[in-house]
Coordinates of C-alpha atoms and ligand atoms in Angstrom, one line a residue:
M9 CA -19.0 4.9 10.5
R10 CA -18.0 1.2 11.4
I11 CA -15.5 0.0 9.3
L12 CA -13.6 -3.5 8.4
V13 CA -9.9 -3.2 7.8
T14 CA -8.8 -6.2 5.8
G15 CA -5.2 -6.6 6.6
G16 CA -5.1 -4.1 9.0
A17 CA -2.3 -5.5 10.4
G18 CA 0.5 -4.7 8.0
Y19 CA 2.2 -1.8 7.3
I20 CA -0.3 0.3 5.3
G21 CA -3.7 -0.6 7.0
A22 CA -2.0 -0.3 10.5
H23 CA -1.1 3.2 9.1
A24 CA -5.3 3.4 7.8
C25 CA -6.4 2.5 11.1
V26 CA -5.0 4.8 12.9
V27 CA -6.4 8.5 10.2
L28 CA -10.0 7.0 10.5
A29 CA -9.6 6.4 15.0
E30 CA -9.0 10.1 14.4
R31 CA -11.6 10.5 12.1
G32 CA -14.2 9.1 14.6
H33 CA -14.4 5.6 13.0
D34 CA -14.6 2.6 14.7
V35 CA -12.6 0.2 13.5
V36 CA -12.9 -3.5 13.3
I37 CA -9.6 -5.5 12.0
V38 CA -9.4 -8.7 10.3
D39 CA -5.8 -10.4 9.5
N40 CA -4.7 -14.2 9.3
F41 CA -1.1 -12.0 10.4
S42 CA 0.4 -14.8 7.4
N43 CA 2.7 -11.2 6.4
S44 CA 2.2 -9.5 10.1
S45 CA 2.4 -9.6 13.7
P46 CA 0.1 -9.3 16.0
A47 CA 2.8 -7.2 18.4
V48 CA 1.0 -4.3 15.7
L49 CA -2.0 -4.2 18.2
P50 CA -0.8 -2.6 21.3
R51 CA 0.9 0.0 19.1
L52 CA -2.3 0.6 17.2
A53 CA -3.6 0.9 20.5
A54 CA -1.6 3.5 21.4
L55 CA -1.8 5.1 18.8
M56 CA -5.6 4.7 18.7
G57 CA -6.6 5.7 21.9
R58 CA -7.6 1.4 22.6
V59 CA -7.3 -1.4 21.1
P60 CA -8.7 -2.2 18.2
A61 CA -11.2 -4.9 17.6
H62 CA -9.9 -7.5 14.9
A63 CA -10.7 -10.9 14.2
D64 CA -8.0 -13.7 12.9
V65 CA -9.8 -14.8 10.2
D66 CA -8.9 -15.4 6.8
L67 CA -11.0 -14.6 4.1
R68 CA -11.2 -17.5 2.3
D69 CA -12.8 -18.7 5.0
A70 CA -16.5 -18.5 4.5
A71 CA -18.0 -18.7 8.2
G72 CA -15.6 -16.7 10.0
M73 CA -16.5 -14.2 7.5
A74 CA -19.7 -15.1 8.0
G75 CA -19.3 -15.0 12.1
L76 CA -17.7 -11.7 11.7
F77 CA -19.9 -9.8 9.5
R78 CA -22.8 -11.2 12.6
T79 CA -20.8 -9.8 14.9
H80 CA -20.5 -6.3 13.7
D81 CA -22.7 -3.7 11.9
F82 CA -20.4 -2.5 9.4
D83 CA -20.4 1.0 6.3
A84 CA -17.7 0.0 5.0
V85 CA -14.8 -1.8 3.9
V86 CA -10.6 -1.3 3.7
H87 CA -9.3 -3.9 1.6
F88 CA -5.7 -4.3 2.0
A89 CA -5.3 -7.9 3.0
A90 CA -3.2 -9.2 0.2
L91 CA 0.3 -10.8 -1.4
K92 CA 1.7 -7.8 -2.9
A93 CA 5.7 -9.2 -3.7
V94 CA 6.2 -9.6 -7.6
G95 CA 8.7 -11.5 -7.2
E96 CA 7.3 -14.6 -5.3
S97 CA 4.2 -14.2 -7.5
C98 CA 6.3 -15.1 -10.6
E99 CA 7.2 -17.9 -8.0
K100 CA 3.8 -18.7 -7.0
P101 CA 1.6 -17.4 -9.3
L102 CA -1.2 -20.8 -7.8
E103 CA -0.8 -18.7 -4.1
Y104 CA -1.9 -15.1 -5.8
F105 CA -4.5 -15.5 -7.1
E106 CA -6.1 -17.8 -4.5
N107 CA -5.2 -15.5 -1.4
N108 CA -5.6 -12.1 -3.4
I109 CA -8.6 -13.0 -5.2
G110 CA -10.5 -16.4 -3.5
G111 CA -9.9 -13.7 -0.5
T112 CA -11.6 -11.1 -2.6
L113 CA -14.8 -13.0 -3.3
G114 CA -14.9 -14.3 0.6
L115 CA -15.6 -10.6 2.1
L116 CA -17.6 -10.4 -1.4
R117 CA -20.0 -12.2 -0.6
A118 CA -20.0 -11.9 3.1
M119 CA -20.9 -8.5 2.1
K120 CA -23.3 -9.4 -0.2
S121 CA -25.4 -11.2 2.6
A122 CA -24.7 -8.6 5.0
G123 CA -25.8 -6.0 2.7
V124 CA -22.5 -3.9 3.0
R125 CA -21.6 -2.2 -0.1
N126 CA -19.3 0.4 0.1
L127 CA -15.6 -0.6 -0.7
V128 CA -12.4 0.7 -0.7
F129 CA -9.7 -1.2 -2.4
S130 CA -5.6 -1.8 -2.6
S131 CA -4.3 -1.3 -6.1
S132 CA -1.6 -0.2 -7.7
A133 CA 0.1 2.0 -10.2
T134 CA 1.3 -1.8 -11.0
V135 CA -1.8 -2.4 -13.3
Y136 CA 0.0 0.4 -15.8
G137 CA 2.9 -1.1 -16.3
A138 CA 5.8 0.1 -18.7
P139 CA 3.5 3.6 -19.4
D140 CA 4.0 5.1 -22.7
T141 CA 3.8 9.1 -21.1
V142 CA 4.2 10.1 -17.8
P143 CA 2.6 11.4 -15.6
V144 CA 0.2 8.4 -15.7
R145 CA -2.8 9.7 -15.7
E146 CA -5.8 7.0 -14.6
D147 CA -7.6 6.1 -18.2
A148 CA -3.9 5.7 -19.4
A149 CA -3.5 1.7 -21.0
L150 CA -3.1 -1.6 -18.3
R151 CA -0.6 -3.7 -19.3
V152 CA -0.1 -6.4 -16.3
T153 CA 3.7 -7.9 -16.1
N154 CA 3.4 -10.1 -13.9
P155 CA 1.1 -12.5 -11.4
Y156 CA 0.4 -9.7 -8.2
G157 CA -0.1 -7.1 -10.9
R158 CA -2.5 -9.7 -12.6
T159 CA -4.0 -10.3 -9.7
K160 CA -4.8 -6.1 -8.6
L161 CA -6.5 -6.6 -12.3
V162 CA -8.6 -9.3 -12.4
V163 CA -10.2 -7.4 -8.9
E164 CA -10.4 -4.2 -10.1
Q165 CA -12.5 -5.8 -13.2
L166 CA -14.2 -8.3 -11.0
L167 CA -15.5 -5.0 -8.6
G168 CA -16.3 -3.4 -11.5
D169 CA -18.7 -6.2 -12.0
V170 CA -20.1 -5.6 -9.0
C171 CA -21.0 -2.3 -9.3
A172 CA -22.4 -2.5 -12.6
S173 CA -25.2 -5.6 -11.1
D174 CA -25.3 -3.7 -8.4
P175 CA -26.2 -0.2 -8.7
G176 CA -26.8 0.2 -4.4
F177 CA -22.7 -1.1 -4.6
H178 CA -19.6 1.4 -4.4
V179 CA -16.1 1.1 -4.6
A180 CA -12.9 3.8 -4.6
N181 CA -9.8 1.9 -6.4
L182 CA -6.9 3.4 -5.4
R183 CA -4.1 2.6 -7.1
Y184 CA -1.1 3.3 -5.1
F185 CA 2.1 4.5 -6.8
N186 CA 5.3 3.4 -4.3
P187 CA 4.4 4.0 -0.8
V188 CA 7.2 4.2 1.9
G189 CA 7.7 6.1 5.2
A190 CA 5.6 5.1 8.5
H191 CA 4.0 7.3 11.2
P192 CA 5.9 10.5 12.9
S193 CA 6.3 8.5 17.0
G194 CA 8.4 5.6 14.7
T195 CA 6.1 2.8 16.8
I196 CA 4.6 1.8 13.5
G197 CA 6.0 0.9 9.8
E198 CA 7.4 -1.0 6.9
D199 CA 8.6 -4.5 8.6
P200 CA 9.5 -7.0 6.0
G201 CA 10.5 -10.5 6.8
G202 CA 13.8 -11.9 4.6
V203 CA 15.3 -9.2 2.9
P204 CA 13.8 -6.9 1.0
N205 CA 12.7 -6.7 -2.3
N206 CA 11.6 -2.8 -2.0
L207 CA 14.5 0.2 -1.9
M208 CA 13.1 2.2 0.5
P209 CA 13.0 -0.6 3.3
Y210 CA 16.9 -1.2 1.6
I211 CA 17.9 1.9 2.6
C212 CA 16.7 1.4 6.2
Q213 CA 18.7 -1.7 6.4
V214 CA 21.1 -0.3 4.7
A215 CA 21.9 2.9 7.0
V216 CA 20.9 0.8 10.3
G217 CA 23.1 -2.1 9.4
L218 CA 22.1 -4.6 8.6
R219 CA 23.2 -4.5 5.2
A220 CA 26.8 -3.6 3.6
R221 CA 25.5 -1.7 1.2
L222 CA 22.6 -0.8 -1.5
S223 CA 22.5 -2.3 -4.9
I224 CA 21.4 0.3 -7.4
F225 CA 19.5 -1.9 -9.8
G226 CA 21.1 0.6 -13.7
G227 CA 22.6 3.5 -13.7
D228 CA 22.0 3.8 -17.5
Y229 CA 18.2 4.6 -18.2
P230 CA 17.4 7.6 -19.8
T231 CA 16.2 9.5 -16.8
T232 CA 18.9 12.7 -15.1
D233 CA 21.5 10.7 -14.0
G234 CA 20.3 7.4 -14.9
T235 CA 18.6 5.3 -11.9
G236 CA 14.5 4.7 -11.7
V237 CA 12.7 6.9 -11.4
R238 CA 9.0 6.9 -8.9
D239 CA 6.8 8.4 -7.2
Y240 CA 7.6 7.8 -3.8
I241 CA 4.2 9.3 -1.7
H242 CA 3.9 8.9 2.1
V243 CA 2.8 6.4 4.0
V244 CA 0.2 8.9 6.8
D245 CA -0.6 10.6 3.6
L246 CA -1.4 7.1 1.6
A247 CA -3.9 6.4 4.6
R248 CA -5.7 9.8 4.9
A249 CA -6.6 9.2 1.5
H250 CA -8.7 6.0 2.0
A251 CA -10.8 8.5 5.3
D252 CA -11.3 10.7 2.1
A253 CA -12.4 7.7 -0.4
L254 CA -15.4 6.5 2.3
D255 CA -16.8 9.9 2.4
F256 CA -16.3 10.2 -1.0
L257 CA -18.4 6.9 -1.4
Q258 CA -21.3 7.9 0.9
R259 CA -21.3 11.0 -0.7
E260 CA -21.2 10.3 -4.2
E261 CA -22.9 6.8 -4.3
R262 CA -20.2 5.7 -7.3
C263 CA -17.3 4.0 -7.7
E264 CA -14.4 5.1 -9.3
T265 CA -10.3 4.9 -9.4
F266 CA -8.1 7.1 -8.2
N267 CA -3.7 7.4 -8.5
L268 CA -2.3 8.0 -4.9
G269 CA 1.2 9.6 -5.2
T270 CA 2.7 13.7 -5.2
G271 CA 3.0 13.6 -9.0
R272 CA 6.8 13.7 -8.6
G273 CA 9.9 11.8 -9.9
I274 CA 12.2 10.7 -7.3
S275 CA 15.6 9.2 -8.8
V276 CA 17.3 6.2 -6.5
I277 CA 20.3 7.8 -6.0
E278 CA 17.6 10.9 -5.3
L279 CA 16.0 9.0 -2.8
V280 CA 19.5 7.6 -1.0
K281 CA 20.9 11.8 -1.1
A282 CA 17.5 12.6 0.7
F283 CA 17.8 9.5 3.0
E284 CA 21.7 10.5 4.2
R285 CA 20.8 13.8 5.1
A286 CA 18.1 13.2 6.9
S287 CA 19.2 9.9 9.2
G288 CA 22.8 11.2 9.1
R289 CA 24.2 7.9 8.1
R290 CA 25.7 7.5 5.4
V291 CA 24.5 4.7 1.9
P292 CA 27.1 2.5 0.5
F293 CA 25.3 1.8 -2.6
E294 CA 26.5 0.3 -5.7
I295 CA 25.3 0.3 -9.4
V296 CA 24.8 -3.1 -11.1
S297 CA 22.6 -4.6 -13.9
R298 CA 19.1 -3.4 -14.4
R299 CA 15.9 -5.5 -12.8
P300 CA 14.5 -7.7 -14.7
G301 CA 10.8 -6.1 -15.5
D302 CA 11.9 -3.3 -14.3
V303 CA 10.4 0.1 -16.3
A304 CA 13.0 3.7 -16.3
E305 CA 9.9 6.4 -15.0
V306 CA 7.0 6.3 -13.1
Y307 CA 5.1 8.7 -11.5
A308 CA 1.5 9.2 -10.9
D309 CA -0.9 12.6 -12.0
P310 CA -2.5 12.8 -8.8
A311 CA -5.8 15.7 -10.9
L312 CA -8.3 12.9 -10.1
A313 CA -8.0 12.4 -6.7
N314 CA -7.3 16.1 -5.7
R315 CA -10.4 17.1 -7.4
L316 CA -13.0 14.2 -6.5
L317 CA -11.1 13.0 -2.9
G318 CA -9.9 16.5 -2.3
W319 CA -6.8 15.1 -1.4
R320 CA -2.9 16.1 -2.2
A321 CA -0.3 14.6 -0.8
E322 CA 1.1 17.2 2.2
L323 CA 4.6 15.2 3.2
D324 CA 8.3 15.9 0.8
V325 CA 10.6 13.1 0.7
D326 CA 12.6 14.4 3.0
A327 CA 9.5 14.1 6.0
M328 CA 9.4 10.3 3.9
C329 CA 12.9 9.2 4.7
R330 CA 13.3 11.2 8.6
D331 CA 10.0 9.0 9.0
A332 CA 11.5 5.8 7.6
W333 CA 14.3 6.6 9.8
R334 CA 13.0 7.3 13.0
W335 CA 10.7 3.9 12.1
Q336 CA 13.8 1.9 11.7
S337 CA 16.4 3.1 13.9
M338 CA 14.2 2.6 16.7
N339 CA 12.9 -1.1 15.6
P340 CA 16.0 -2.2 13.8
M341 CA 14.8 -6.0 13.7
G342 CA 11.6 -4.9 13.3
Y343 CA 8.1 -5.6 15.4
A344 CA 9.1 -8.9 16.4
G345 CA 12.8 -10.2 14.9
R346 CA 10.7 -10.9 12.1
A347 CA 13.3 -8.6 9.6
A348 CA 15.9 -12.1 9.0
A349 CA 19.8 -11.1 8.9
Ligands
LIG14 P1 1.1 -6.0 4.2 O1 1.4 -7.0 3.5 O2 1.6 -4.9 5.5 O3 -0.6 -6.0 4.4 C1 -1.6 -6.8 4.2 C2 -1.6 -7.8 4.9 O4 -2.6 -8.7 5.3 C3 -0.8 -8.6 6.0 O5 -1.1 -8.3 7.3 C4 -1.9 -9.6 5.4 O6 -0.8 -10.9 6.7 C5 -2.5 -9.6 5.5 N1 -3.6 -10.1 4.5 C6 -3.0 -10.9 3.5 N2 -3.8 -11.9 3.3 C7 -5.0 -12.4 3.8 C8 -6.0 -13.1 4.1 N3 -6.5 -14.2 3.0 N4 -7.1 -13.2 4.6 C9 -6.3 -11.9 5.4 N5 -6.0 -11.1 6.2 C10 -4.8 -11.8 4.8 O7 1.0 -4.9 2.8 P2 1.2 -3.5 2.9 O8 2.4 -3.3 2.2 O9 0.5 -3.1 3.5 O10 -0.3 -3.5 1.6 C11 -1.7 -3.0 1.7 C12 -2.1 -3.5 -0.6 O11 -1.5 -2.0 -1.0 C13 -1.9 -4.7 -0.2 O12 -3.0 -4.8 -1.3 C14 -0.7 -4.6 -1.4 O13 -1.4 -5.4 -2.9 C15 -1.5 -3.1 -2.0 N6 0.2 -2.3 -2.6 C16 1.0 -2.0 -1.5 C17 2.2 -1.3 -2.0 C18 3.0 -1.1 -1.4 O14 4.5 -0.7 -1.8 N7 3.4 -1.3 0.2 C19 1.8 -1.0 -3.7 C20 0.4 -0.8 -4.4 C21 -0.2 -1.4 -3.8
LIG15 N1 15.2 -0.8 -6.4 C1 17.0 -0.6 -6.5 N2 17.6 -1.7 -5.7 C2 16.5 -2.2 -4.8 C3 15.6 -2.1 -5.1 C4 14.6 -1.4 -5.7 O1 17.7 0.1 -7.0 O2 17.7 -3.3 -3.6 C5 15.0 0.5 -7.3 C6 14.3 -0.1 -8.4 O3 14.9 -0.6 -9.6 C7 13.4 1.3 -9.5 C8 12.6 1.7 -7.4 O4 14.0 1.2 -7.0 O5 13.8 2.1 -9.9 C9 12.1 1.2 -7.0 O6 11.8 -0.1 -7.0 P1 11.1 -1.1 -6.0 O7 11.0 -1.9 -5.6 O8 10.3 -0.4 -4.1 O9 9.0 -0.7 -6.2 P2 8.6 -1.2 -8.0 O10 9.4 -1.2 -8.8 O11 7.4 -1.2 -7.5 O12 8.8 0.5 -8.3

């Protein structure tokens, strides 16, 4: 298939491009590089066997998107492009709604004009907020707690409406739990600009000496060791699920929503210890107060994806830490020095 990958220069999108190329698909990237670097392209070329076709276009640019769909005959779209920082979304809700919802509208308009009707969408476990029970199934109550999460929920709802209006339009909403790790080559990985918000990139920057110590947000949660529990998933496993979801859409011709996680909860301290084992580096930490809005424990029930996509996570926490560390130690400053000290 010829696949348009929006946000394909970003962290998860780049890994998905590699998997899609490995499965024999033709990949075209559209990315405005608002949160990524063109320096990823030659690295992708080395992993994919050729420079991927790419367009520096914002999804909200109607003329640019129409041109892209005129130039290429796409079979499907995998839609990663979005702004993703929870804290920033609370400060800049308009930007988040404009970019994430406006961008999706721009994409859907272009798809509609070109008659492209298969879409895989990057959603997030954040749509569950604080779940009543774990593991979380797809039919759990949806209760977003921040503007970023609301953009994901609104897009899921928008896509539901599009599916209802057009029986030929098929969507897989993929709700990611906590993507971490990097390609085993160490040449592509997560490159947060500035101070990382997420745990794994923060641990990596402590281990490589960019930051003095990790602050662990809360040591008094009702969990095994008092620290927050999440379902960390290796980005390569996650990337594979996108190829499986495209196959599902072609085969089943319907709309569905899937959790993507391992089904296993890991505490902050367990992740720190696993990282120390994998890297041979110390990760000094201190326990500080809880981060507002955080919940004690969230992990997936991935049974639906196991059953309908034939997908399951294969890489364990040691592989996640080993590959995150390889990326970080080979690229201490990210792709192009984006990681500010
Ligand atoms: P990322 O920021 O690394 O990648 C997103 C890419 O989209 C970037 O390259 C950015 O430049 C591009 N982009 C953003 N807005 C655009 C626009 N209007 N037009 C064109 N390009 C645009 O993020 P990521 O971690 O790879 O996440 C990919 C997707 O997965 C996002 O939708 C995110 O919300 C979702 N997600 C991520 C996580 C996570 O922890 N990383 C968890 C759950 C869901
Ligand atoms: N966390 C932490 N210190 C950090 C960043 C995160 O202790 O510097 C904790 C956070 O409280 C949560 C877990 O690590 O329990 C995962 O947080 P992250 O922001 O990576 O993901 P999310 O909150 O979206 O699940």
